[in-house]
Structures are given as C-alpha cells and as structure tokens.
Amino acid sequence: MKIRSSLTVQGEPEAQLDDRAILDILDVLETRHDLVNEQWYALRAELSTLNEEQVLNNHSQKKVSDHSLLMEQELSRCQRFFHIFRQNLLQKKANRAAYPVLYTS
C-alpha cells in the first residue's frame, strides 16, 4: 500500500511525498531525536556532577566558615587573656609604686 501525503511550505509549490520519502524524513527525525536525547542525558550528567561539586563546595565553604568562627573565638579569648594580664601587670606596678617596702628583697 502506497501512502501519498502532501507537504506544503508557505510560498512553495505543494510537494507530494511517497512512503520512501516519509520514511527517510522519519529516519532523519529519529536520528535527530536520538542526538537530542544523548545531549540531554549528557547535560543531566554534567548538571549532576556540577551539583555534587556545588555540595562539596558548599561543604568546604561551611568548613572554612566554621574554622573562621573558631579562630575568631580563639582570638577573642586571647585578647581577653592579654587584657586581663596587662591589667594585672599594671596593678602590680601600681602596688610596687605604692608599697615599695613589700616588694624589696
């Protein structure tokens, strides 16, 4: 059975397509569809990889942020220690000036 179909393109004369032409067009469309599918799966795989890298990157950023916070806390503790230490030294210096007899050997 031979199927005849007409294909019109605006401004062009009507073209008659036989079974072979339709099958050729379907083959081209199927090949194009397969290529698009391959590209789509490749893009999905790339996106998945990028998402994994993003998760790792976010995890690394969180680790750096946590480490930075710990360093800030440690710096604050050191600043408090040295502030108290300085105050104690100033107090001892003031005590030595006020009571020199107690600090002479």
PDB file of N, CA and C in Angstrom:
ATOM      1  N   MET A   1       0.844  -1.173   0.000  1.00  0.00           N
ATOM      2  CA  MET A   1       0.000   0.000   0.000  1.00  0.00           C
ATOM      3  C   MET A   1       0.888   1.235   0.000  1.00  0.00           C
ATOM      4  N   LYS A   2       0.651   2.061  -0.928  1.00  0.00           N
ATOM      5  CA  LYS A   2       1.437   3.278  -1.054  1.00  0.00           C
ATOM      6  C   LYS A   2       0.628   4.440  -0.503  1.00  0.00           C
ATOM      7  N   ILE A   3       1.238   5.145   0.475  1.00  0.00           N
ATOM      8  CA  ILE A   3       0.564   6.300   1.073  1.00  0.00           C
ATOM      9  C   ILE A   3       1.115   7.546   0.411  1.00  0.00           C
ATOM     10  N   ARG A   4       0.228   8.400   0.012  1.00  0.00           N
ATOM     11  CA  ARG A   4       0.635   9.672  -0.575  1.00  0.00           C
ATOM     12  C   ARG A   4       0.251  10.770   0.408  1.00  0.00           C
ATOM     13  N   SER A   5       1.139  11.670   0.603  1.00  0.00           N
ATOM     14  CA  SER A   5       0.870  12.780   1.505  1.00  0.00           C
ATOM     15  C   SER A   5       1.376  14.046   0.849  1.00  0.00           C
ATOM     16  N   SER A   6       0.753  15.138   1.177  1.00  0.00           N
ATOM     17  CA  SER A   6       1.221  16.398   0.612  1.00  0.00           C
ATOM     18  C   SER A   6       1.825  17.244   1.714  1.00  0.00           C
ATOM     19  N   LEU A   7       2.858  17.927   1.356  1.00  0.00           N
ATOM     20  CA  LEU A   7       3.558  18.796   2.292  1.00  0.00           C
ATOM     21  C   LEU A   7       3.626  20.164   1.651  1.00  0.00           C
ATOM     22  N   THR A   8       3.137  21.154   2.354  1.00  0.00           N
ATOM     23  CA  THR A   8       3.185  22.499   1.794  1.00  0.00           C
ATOM     24  C   THR A   8       4.034  23.388   2.675  1.00  0.00           C
ATOM     25  N   VAL A   9       4.815  24.189   2.023  1.00  0.00           N
ATOM     26  CA  VAL A   9       5.616  25.200   2.701  1.00  0.00           C
ATOM     27  C   VAL A   9       5.163  26.521   2.131  1.00  0.00           C
ATOM     28  N   GLN A  10       4.932  27.484   3.006  1.00  0.00           N
ATOM     29  CA  GLN A  10       4.405  28.763   2.552  1.00  0.00           C
ATOM     30  C   GLN A  10       5.288  29.340   1.451  1.00  0.00           C
ATOM     31  N   GLY A  11       4.655  29.681   0.348  1.00  0.00           N
ATOM     32  CA  GLY A  11       5.380  30.283  -0.765  1.00  0.00           C
ATOM     33  C   GLY A  11       6.016  29.271  -1.697  1.00  0.00           C
ATOM     34  N   GLU A  12       5.880  27.988  -1.412  1.00  0.00           N
ATOM     35  CA  GLU A  12       6.466  26.939  -2.247  1.00  0.00           C
ATOM     36  C   GLU A  12       5.345  26.102  -2.852  1.00  0.00           C
ATOM     37  N   PRO A  13       5.623  25.474  -3.973  1.00  0.00           N
ATOM     38  CA  PRO A  13       4.602  24.591  -4.544  1.00  0.00           C
ATOM     39  C   PRO A  13       4.419  23.359  -3.668  1.00  0.00           C
ATOM     40  N   GLU A  14       3.249  22.769  -3.760  1.00  0.00           N
ATOM     41  CA  GLU A  14       2.946  21.595  -2.951  1.00  0.00           C
ATOM     42  C   GLU A  14       3.838  20.437  -3.382  1.00  0.00           C
ATOM     43  N   ALA A  15       4.389  19.732  -2.400  1.00  0.00           N
ATOM     44  CA  ALA A  15       5.244  18.588  -2.705  1.00  0.00           C
ATOM     45  C   ALA A  15       4.504  17.310  -2.335  1.00  0.00           C
ATOM     46  N   GLN A  16       4.608  16.332  -3.186  1.00  0.00           N
ATOM     47  CA  GLN A  16       3.999  15.032  -2.922  1.00  0.00           C
ATOM     48  C   GLN A  16       5.075  14.108  -2.353  1.00  0.00           C
ATOM     49  N   LEU A  17       4.763  13.482  -1.207  1.00  0.00           N
ATOM     50  CA  LEU A  17       5.721  12.586  -0.566  1.00  0.00           C
ATOM     51  C   LEU A  17       5.206  11.162  -0.662  1.00  0.00           C
ATOM     52  N   ASP A  18       6.066  10.278  -1.116  1.00  0.00           N
ATOM     53  CA  ASP A  18       5.683   8.870  -1.123  1.00  0.00           C
ATOM     54  C   ASP A  18       6.184   8.208   0.154  1.00  0.00           C
ATOM     55  N   ASP A  19       5.921   6.914   0.289  1.00  0.00           N
ATOM     56  CA  ASP A  19       6.305   6.184   1.506  1.00  0.00           C
ATOM     57  C   ASP A  19       7.801   6.294   1.783  1.00  0.00           C
ATOM     58  N   ARG A  20       8.607   6.169   0.762  1.00  0.00           N
ATOM     59  CA  ARG A  20      10.065   6.199   0.941  1.00  0.00           C
ATOM     60  C   ARG A  20      10.516   7.563   1.466  1.00  0.00           C
ATOM     61  N   ALA A  21       9.979   8.643   0.930  1.00  0.00           N
ATOM     62  CA  ALA A  21      10.348   9.988   1.380  1.00  0.00           C
ATOM     63  C   ALA A  21       9.921  10.194   2.828  1.00  0.00           C
ATOM     64  N   ILE A  22       8.724   9.714   3.165  1.00  0.00           N
ATOM     65  CA  ILE A  22       8.245   9.855   4.549  1.00  0.00           C
ATOM     66  C   ILE A  22       9.135   9.055   5.492  1.00  0.00           C
ATOM     67  N   LEU A  23       9.509   7.821   5.106  1.00  0.00           N
ATOM     68  CA  LEU A  23      10.410   7.011   5.939  1.00  0.00           C
ATOM     69  C   LEU A  23      11.773   7.674   6.087  1.00  0.00           C
ATOM     70  N   ASP A  24      12.273   8.275   5.012  1.00  0.00           N
ATOM     71  CA  ASP A  24      13.553   8.992   5.090  1.00  0.00           C
ATOM     72  C   ASP A  24      13.459  10.164   6.062  1.00  0.00           C
ATOM     73  N   ILE A  25      12.371  10.899   5.985  1.00  0.00           N
ATOM     74  CA  ILE A  25      12.167  12.030   6.906  1.00  0.00           C
ATOM     75  C   ILE A  25      12.067  11.521   8.337  1.00  0.00           C
ATOM     76  N   LEU A  26      11.322  10.425   8.540  1.00  0.00           N
ATOM     77  CA  LEU A  26      11.203   9.854   9.883  1.00  0.00           C
ATOM     78  C   LEU A  26      12.557   9.380  10.404  1.00  0.00           C
ATOM     79  N   ASP A  27      13.388   8.790   9.518  1.00  0.00           N
ATOM     80  CA  ASP A  27      14.735   8.371   9.929  1.00  0.00           C
ATOM     81  C   ASP A  27      15.570   9.568  10.378  1.00  0.00           C
ATOM     82  N   VAL A  28      15.494  10.642   9.603  1.00  0.00           N
ATOM     83  CA  VAL A  28      16.234  11.856   9.965  1.00  0.00           C
ATOM     84  C   VAL A  28      15.729  12.396  11.303  1.00  0.00           C
ATOM     85  N   LEU A  29      14.409  12.435  11.462  1.00  0.00           N
ATOM     86  CA  LEU A  29      13.842  12.933  12.720  1.00  0.00           C
ATOM     87  C   LEU A  29      14.219  12.027  13.890  1.00  0.00           C
ATOM     88  N   GLU A  30      14.217  10.711  13.667  1.00  0.00           N
ATOM     89  CA  GLU A  30      14.589   9.779  14.726  1.00  0.00           C
ATOM     90  C   GLU A  30      16.054   9.950  15.110  1.00  0.00           C
ATOM     91  N   THR A  31      16.911  10.109  14.095  1.00  0.00           N
ATOM     92  CA  THR A  31      18.332  10.343  14.364  1.00  0.00           C
ATOM     93  C   THR A  31      18.517  11.640  15.144  1.00  0.00           C
ATOM     94  N   ARG A  32      17.813  12.670  14.710  1.00  0.00           N
ATOM     95  CA  ARG A  32      17.890  13.966  15.417  1.00  0.00           C
ATOM     96  C   ARG A  32      17.383  13.819  16.845  1.00  0.00           C
ATOM     97  N   HIS A  33      16.296  13.065  17.007  1.00  0.00           N
ATOM     98  CA  HIS A  33      15.743  12.834  18.340  1.00  0.00           C
ATOM     99  C   HIS A  33      16.757  12.102  19.213  1.00  0.00           C
ATOM    100  N   ASP A  34      17.431  11.086  18.646  1.00  0.00           N
ATOM    101  CA  ASP A  34      18.450  10.349  19.399  1.00  0.00           C
ATOM    102  C   ASP A  34      19.602  11.261  19.807  1.00  0.00           C
ATOM    103  N   LEU A  35      20.029  12.130  18.893  1.00  0.00           N
ATOM    104  CA  LEU A  35      21.110  13.069  19.219  1.00  0.00           C
ATOM    105  C   LEU A  35      20.695  14.024  20.332  1.00  0.00           C
ATOM    106  N   VAL A  36      19.474  14.524  20.226  1.00  0.00           N
ATOM    107  CA  VAL A  36      18.975  15.433  21.266  1.00  0.00           C
ATOM    108  C   VAL A  36      18.890  14.697  22.601  1.00  0.00           C
ATOM    109  N   ASN A  37      18.410  13.444  22.562  1.00  0.00           N
ATOM    110  CA  ASN A  37      18.346  12.651  23.790  1.00  0.00           C
ATOM    111  C   ASN A  37      19.727  12.458  24.395  1.00  0.00           C
ATOM    112  N   GLU A  38      20.723  12.124  23.554  1.00  0.00           N
ATOM    113  CA  GLU A  38      22.089  11.953  24.045  1.00  0.00           C
ATOM    114  C   GLU A  38      22.601  13.244  24.675  1.00  0.00           C
ATOM    115  N   GLN A  39      22.356  14.364  24.016  1.00  0.00           N
ATOM    116  CA  GLN A  39      22.782  15.655  24.562  1.00  0.00           C
ATOM    117  C   GLN A  39      22.072  15.936  25.881  1.00  0.00           C
ATOM    118  N   TRP A  40      20.789  15.595  25.939  1.00  0.00           N
ATOM    119  CA  TRP A  40      20.019  15.848  27.156  1.00  0.00           C
ATOM    120  C   TRP A  40      20.577  15.024  28.306  1.00  0.00           C
ATOM    121  N   TYR A  41      20.853  13.726  28.056  1.00  0.00           N
ATOM    122  CA  TYR A  41      21.423  12.885  29.108  1.00  0.00           C
ATOM    123  C   TYR A  41      22.822  13.356  29.499  1.00  0.00           C
ATOM    124  N   ALA A  42      23.604  13.805  28.522  1.00  0.00           N
ATOM    125  CA  ALA A  42      24.928  14.336  28.830  1.00  0.00           C
ATOM    126  C   ALA A  42      24.815  15.589  29.691  1.00  0.00           C
ATOM    127  N   LEU A  43      23.866  16.454  29.357  1.00  0.00           N
ATOM    128  CA  LEU A  43      23.660  17.664  30.161  1.00  0.00           C
ATOM    129  C   LEU A  43      23.185  17.317  31.565  1.00  0.00           C
ATOM    130  N   ARG A  44      22.299  16.314  31.673  1.00  0.00           N
ATOM    131  CA  ARG A  44      21.842  15.878  33.000  1.00  0.00           C
ATOM    132  C   ARG A  44      23.001  15.353  33.828  1.00  0.00           C
ATOM    133  N   ALA A  45      23.872  14.550  33.192  1.00  0.00           N
ATOM    134  CA  ALA A  45      25.039  14.019  33.892  1.00  0.00           C
ATOM    135  C   ALA A  45      25.962  15.152  34.325  1.00  0.00           C
ATOM    136  N   GLU A  46      26.170  16.124  33.434  1.00  0.00           N
ATOM    137  CA  GLU A  46      27.020  17.271  33.772  1.00  0.00           C
ATOM    138  C   GLU A  46      26.403  18.081  34.908  1.00  0.00           C
ATOM    139  N   LEU A  47      25.099  18.281  34.847  1.00  0.00           N
ATOM    140  CA  LEU A  47      24.416  19.015  35.912  1.00  0.00           C
ATOM    141  C   LEU A  47      24.527  18.275  37.234  1.00  0.00           C
ATOM    142  N   SER A  48      24.379  16.963  37.191  1.00  0.00           N
ATOM    143  CA  SER A  48      24.519  16.159  38.399  1.00  0.00           C
ATOM    144  C   SER A  48      25.919  16.308  38.980  1.00  0.00           C
ATOM    145  N   THR A  49      26.926  16.266  38.100  1.00  0.00           N
ATOM    146  CA  THR A  49      28.307  16.450  38.545  1.00  0.00           C
ATOM    147  C   THR A  49      28.502  17.841  39.142  1.00  0.00           C
ATOM    148  N   LEU A  50      27.957  18.845  38.468  1.00  0.00           N
ATOM    149  CA  LEU A  50      28.076  20.217  38.984  1.00  0.00           C
ATOM    150  C   LEU A  50      27.371  20.358  40.323  1.00  0.00           C
ATOM    151  N   ASN A  51      26.213  19.711  40.472  1.00  0.00           N
ATOM    152  CA  ASN A  51      25.501  19.761  41.750  1.00  0.00           C
ATOM    153  C   ASN A  51      26.319  19.104  42.851  1.00  0.00           C
ATOM    154  N   GLU A  52      26.963  17.958  42.525  1.00  0.00           N
ATOM    155  CA  GLU A  52      27.815  17.301  43.516  1.00  0.00           C
ATOM    156  C   GLU A  52      28.979  18.203  43.898  1.00  0.00           C
ATOM    157  N   GLU A  53      29.589  18.846  42.889  1.00  0.00           N
ATOM    158  CA  GLU A  53      30.690  19.769  43.172  1.00  0.00           C
ATOM    159  C   GLU A  53      30.199  20.943  44.007  1.00  0.00           C
ATOM    160  N   GLN A  54      28.985  21.417  43.716  1.00  0.00           N
ATOM    161  CA  GLN A  54      28.412  22.530  44.475  1.00  0.00           C
ATOM    162  C   GLN A  54      28.214  22.123  45.924  1.00  0.00           C
ATOM    163  N   VAL A  55      27.712  20.880  46.136  1.00  0.00           N
ATOM    164  CA  VAL A  55      27.517  20.389  47.501  1.00  0.00           C
ATOM    165  C   VAL A  55      28.857  20.318  48.206  1.00  0.00           C
ATOM    166  N   LEU A  56      29.878  19.770  47.501  1.00  0.00           N
ATOM    167  CA  LEU A  56      31.208  19.704  48.102  1.00  0.00           C
ATOM    168  C   LEU A  56      31.748  21.103  48.349  1.00  0.00           C
ATOM    169  N   ASN A  57      31.524  22.010  47.396  1.00  0.00           N
ATOM    170  CA  ASN A  57      31.983  23.382  47.546  1.00  0.00           C
ATOM    171  C   ASN A  57      31.287  24.043  48.734  1.00  0.00           C
ATOM    172  N   ASN A  58      29.962  23.830  48.839  1.00  0.00           N
ATOM    173  CA  ASN A  58      29.228  24.381  49.978  1.00  0.00           C
ATOM    174  C   ASN A  58      29.736  23.789  51.277  1.00  0.00           C
ATOM    175  N   HIS A  59      30.046  22.476  51.268  1.00  0.00           N
ATOM    176  CA  HIS A  59      30.575  21.822  52.464  1.00  0.00           C
ATOM    177  C   HIS A  59      31.934  22.423  52.822  1.00  0.00           C
ATOM    178  N   SER A  60      32.778  22.640  51.806  1.00  0.00           N
ATOM    179  CA  SER A  60      34.092  23.245  52.040  1.00  0.00           C
ATOM    180  C   SER A  60      33.938  24.668  52.574  1.00  0.00           C
ATOM    181  N   GLN A  61      33.001  25.425  51.990  1.00  0.00           N
ATOM    182  CA  GLN A  61      32.768  26.787  52.464  1.00  0.00           C
ATOM    183  C   GLN A  61      32.291  26.773  53.908  1.00  0.00           C
ATOM    184  N   LYS A  62      31.437  25.804  54.261  1.00  0.00           N
ATOM    185  CA  LYS A  62      30.951  25.710  55.635  1.00  0.00           C
ATOM    186  C   LYS A  62      32.106  25.374  56.567  1.00  0.00           C
ATOM    187  N   LYS A  63      32.998  24.453  56.128  1.00  0.00           N
ATOM    188  CA  LYS A  63      34.147  24.112  56.957  1.00  0.00           C
ATOM    189  C   LYS A  63      35.036  25.335  57.169  1.00  0.00           C
ATOM    190  N   VAL A  64      35.269  26.090  56.106  1.00  0.00           N
ATOM    191  CA  VAL A  64      36.094  27.298  56.213  1.00  0.00           C
ATOM    192  C   VAL A  64      35.408  28.312  57.121  1.00  0.00           C
ATOM    193  N   SER A  65      34.094  28.457  56.965  1.00  0.00           N
ATOM    194  CA  SER A  65      33.337  29.388  57.793  1.00  0.00           C
ATOM    195  C   SER A  65      33.392  28.970  59.260  1.00  0.00           C
ATOM    196  N   ASP A  66      33.213  27.665  59.511  1.00  0.00           N
ATOM    197  CA  ASP A  66      33.287  27.163  60.886  1.00  0.00           C
ATOM    198  C   ASP A  66      34.676  27.385  61.464  1.00  0.00           C
ATOM    199  N   HIS A  67      35.710  27.111  60.655  1.00  0.00           N
ATOM    200  CA  HIS A  67      37.082  27.316  61.119  1.00  0.00           C
ATOM    201  C   HIS A  67      37.332  28.797  61.405  1.00  0.00           C
ATOM    202  N   SER A  68      36.818  29.652  60.544  1.00  0.00           N
ATOM    203  CA  SER A  68      36.966  31.091  60.742  1.00  0.00           C
ATOM    204  C   SER A  68      36.299  31.528  62.040  1.00  0.00           C
ATOM    205  N   LEU A  69      35.107  30.993  62.299  1.00  0.00           N
ATOM    206  CA  LEU A  69      34.403  31.323  63.538  1.00  0.00           C
ATOM    207  C   LEU A  69      35.204  30.860  64.749  1.00  0.00           C
ATOM    208  N   LEU A  70      35.761  29.652  64.681  1.00  0.00           N
ATOM    209  CA  LEU A  70      36.586  29.150  65.785  1.00  0.00           C
ATOM    210  C   LEU A  70      37.816  30.026  65.994  1.00  0.00           C
ATOM    211  N   MET A  71      38.420  30.474  64.893  1.00  0.00           N
ATOM    212  CA  MET A  71      39.592  31.341  65.006  1.00  0.00           C
ATOM    213  C   MET A  71      39.219  32.691  65.623  1.00  0.00           C
ATOM    214  N   GLU A  72      38.063  33.221  65.239  1.00  0.00           N
ATOM    215  CA  GLU A  72      37.602  34.483  65.833  1.00  0.00           C
ATOM    216  C   GLU A  72      37.370  34.318  67.331  1.00  0.00           C
ATOM    217  N   GLN A  73      36.779  33.189  67.721  1.00  0.00           N
ATOM    218  CA  GLN A  73      36.539  32.934  69.144  1.00  0.00           C
ATOM    219  C   GLN A  73      37.863  32.805  69.894  1.00  0.00           C
ATOM    220  N   GLU A  74      38.828  32.103  69.298  1.00  0.00           N
ATOM    221  CA  GLU A  74      40.139  31.949  69.917  1.00  0.00           C
ATOM    222  C   GLU A  74      40.837  33.304  70.037  1.00  0.00           C
ATOM    223  N   LEU A  75      40.739  34.121  69.005  1.00  0.00           N
ATOM    224  CA  LEU A  75      41.321  35.456  69.049  1.00  0.00           C
ATOM    225  C   LEU A  75      40.684  36.279  70.163  1.00  0.00           C
ATOM    226  N   SER A  76      39.381  36.189  70.297  1.00  0.00           N
ATOM    227  CA  SER A  76      38.676  36.920  71.349  1.00  0.00           C
ATOM    228  C   SER A  76      39.145  36.462  72.735  1.00  0.00           C
ATOM    229  N   ARG A  77      39.306  35.143  72.907  1.00  0.00           N
ATOM    230  CA  ARG A  77      39.803  34.626  74.197  1.00  0.00           C
ATOM    231  C   ARG A  77      41.215  35.137  74.482  1.00  0.00           C
ATOM    232  N   CYS A  78      42.065  35.131  73.447  1.00  0.00           N
ATOM    233  CA  CYS A  78      43.435  35.628  73.625  1.00  0.00           C
ATOM    234  C   CYS A  78      43.438  37.113  73.970  1.00  0.00           C
ATOM    235  N   GLN A  79      42.587  37.885  73.301  1.00  0.00           N
ATOM    236  CA  GLN A  79      42.508  39.316  73.597  1.00  0.00           C
ATOM    237  C   GLN A  79      42.054  39.547  75.035  1.00  0.00           C
ATOM    238  N   ARG A  80      41.060  38.765  75.488  1.00  0.00           N
ATOM    239  CA  ARG A  80      40.611  38.899  76.883  1.00  0.00           C
ATOM    240  C   ARG A  80      41.732  38.528  77.852  1.00  0.00           C
ATOM    241  N   PHE A  81      42.447  37.424  77.556  1.00  0.00           N
ATOM    242  CA  PHE A  81      43.544  36.995  78.414  1.00  0.00           C
ATOM    243  C   PHE A  81      44.603  38.088  78.524  1.00  0.00           C
ATOM    244  N   PHE A  82      45.033  38.632  77.365  1.00  0.00           N
ATOM    245  CA  PHE A  82      46.075  39.653  77.396  1.00  0.00           C
ATOM    246  C   PHE A  82      45.582  40.947  78.030  1.00  0.00           C
ATOM    247  N   HIS A  83      44.310  41.260  77.882  1.00  0.00           N
ATOM    248  CA  HIS A  83      43.755  42.434  78.554  1.00  0.00           C
ATOM    249  C   HIS A  83      43.821  42.243  80.074  1.00  0.00           C
ATOM    250  N   ILE A  84      43.405  41.075  80.548  1.00  0.00           N
ATOM    251  CA  ILE A  84      43.458  40.786  81.994  1.00  0.00           C
ATOM    252  C   ILE A  84      44.911  40.749  82.464  1.00  0.00           C
ATOM    253  N   PHE A  85      45.792  40.110  81.690  1.00  0.00           N
ATOM    254  CA  PHE A  85      47.202  40.028  82.039  1.00  0.00           C
ATOM    255  C   PHE A  85      47.816  41.422  82.145  1.00  0.00           C
ATOM    256  N   ARG A  86      47.498  42.295  81.177  1.00  0.00           N
ATOM    257  CA  ARG A  86      48.006  43.672  81.199  1.00  0.00           C
ATOM    258  C   ARG A  86      47.481  44.421  82.421  1.00  0.00           C
ATOM    259  N   GLN A  87      46.185  44.240  82.705  1.00  0.00           N
ATOM    260  CA  GLN A  87      45.604  44.901  83.882  1.00  0.00           C
ATOM    261  C   GLN A  87      46.304  44.433  85.161  1.00  0.00           C
ATOM    262  N   ASN A  88      46.602  43.128  85.244  1.00  0.00           N
ATOM    263  CA  ASN A  88      47.312  42.608  86.421  1.00  0.00           C
ATOM    264  C   ASN A  88      48.712  43.196  86.530  1.00  0.00           C
ATOM    265  N   LEU A  89      49.413  43.293  85.391  1.00  0.00           N
ATOM    266  CA  LEU A  89      50.752  43.887  85.417  1.00  0.00           C
ATOM    267  C   LEU A  89      50.696  45.353  85.842  1.00  0.00           C
ATOM    268  N   LEU A  90      49.721  46.084  85.307  1.00  0.00           N
ATOM    269  CA  LEU A  90      49.576  47.490  85.702  1.00  0.00           C
ATOM    270  C   LEU A  90      49.246  47.606  87.188  1.00  0.00           C
ATOM    271  N   GLN A  91      48.418  46.683  87.677  1.00  0.00           N
ATOM    272  CA  GLN A  91      48.063  46.703  89.103  1.00  0.00           C
ATOM    273  C   GLN A  91      49.289  46.404  89.964  1.00  0.00           C
ATOM    274  N   LYS A  92      50.092  45.410  89.548  1.00  0.00           N
ATOM    275  CA  LYS A  92      51.313  45.089  90.297  1.00  0.00           C
ATOM    276  C   LYS A  92      52.285  46.265  90.274  1.00  0.00           C
ATOM    277  N   LYS A  93      52.406  46.915  89.122  1.00  0.00           N
ATOM    278  CA  LYS A  93      53.283  48.078  89.015  1.00  0.00           C
ATOM    279  C   LYS A  93      52.799  49.187  89.947  1.00  0.00           C
ATOM    280  N   ALA A  94      51.484  49.401  89.975  1.00  0.00           N
ATOM    281  CA  ALA A  94      50.922  50.423  90.864  1.00  0.00           C
ATOM    282  C   ALA A  94      51.148  50.035  92.324  1.00  0.00           C
ATOM    283  N   ASN A  95      51.002  48.741  92.652  1.00  0.00           N
ATOM    284  CA  ASN A  95      51.225  48.283  94.030  1.00  0.00           C
ATOM    285  C   ASN A  95      52.685  48.457  94.434  1.00  0.00           C
ATOM    286  N   ARG A  96      53.606  48.156  93.516  1.00  0.00           N
ATOM    287  CA  ARG A  96      55.032  48.340  93.827  1.00  0.00           C
ATOM    288  C   ARG A  96      55.345  49.817  94.071  1.00  0.00           C
ATOM    289  N   ALA A  97      54.718  50.679  93.287  1.00  0.00           N
ATOM    290  CA  ALA A  97      54.958  52.112  93.469  1.00  0.00           C
ATOM    291  C   ALA A  97      54.347  52.581  94.785  1.00  0.00           C
ATOM    292  N   ALA A  98      53.201  52.033  95.155  1.00  0.00           N
ATOM    293  CA  ALA A  98      52.522  52.477  96.374  1.00  0.00           C
ATOM    294  C   ALA A  98      53.158  51.873  97.623  1.00  0.00           C
ATOM    295  N   TYR A  99      53.611  50.610  97.516  1.00  0.00           N
ATOM    296  CA  TYR A  99      54.175  49.923  98.679  1.00  0.00           C
ATOM    297  C   TYR A  99      55.539  49.341  98.343  1.00  0.00           C
ATOM    298  N   PRO A 100      56.563  50.181  98.166  1.00  0.00           N
ATOM    299  CA  PRO A 100      57.877  49.690  97.752  1.00  0.00           C
ATOM    300  C   PRO A 100      58.516  48.766  98.792  1.00  0.00           C
ATOM    301  N   VAL A 101      58.193  48.922 100.044  1.00  0.00           N
ATOM    302  CA  VAL A 101      58.805  48.120 101.101  1.00  0.00           C
ATOM    303  C   VAL A 101      58.408  46.649 100.957  1.00  0.00           C
ATOM    304  N   LEU A 102      57.202  46.371 100.554  1.00  0.00           N
ATOM    305  CA  LEU A 102      56.727  44.991 100.425  1.00  0.00           C
ATOM    306  C   LEU A 102      57.395  44.246  99.269  1.00  0.00           C
ATOM    307  N   TYR A 103      57.898  44.971  98.268  1.00  0.00           N
ATOM    308  CA  TYR A 103      58.435  44.329  97.066  1.00  0.00           C
ATOM    309  C   TYR A 103      59.955  44.383  96.983  1.00  0.00           C
ATOM    310  N   THR A 104      60.645  44.827  98.028  1.00  0.00           N
ATOM    311  CA  THR A 104      62.108  44.849  98.003  1.00  0.00           C
ATOM    312  C   THR A 104      62.618  43.565  98.623  1.00  0.00           C
ATOM    313  N   SER A 105      63.758  43.101  98.131  1.00  0.00           N
ATOM    314  CA  SER A 105      64.285  41.850  98.663  1.00  0.00           C
ATOM    315  C   SER A 105      65.293  42.068  99.752  1.00  0.00           C
TER     316      SER A 105
END
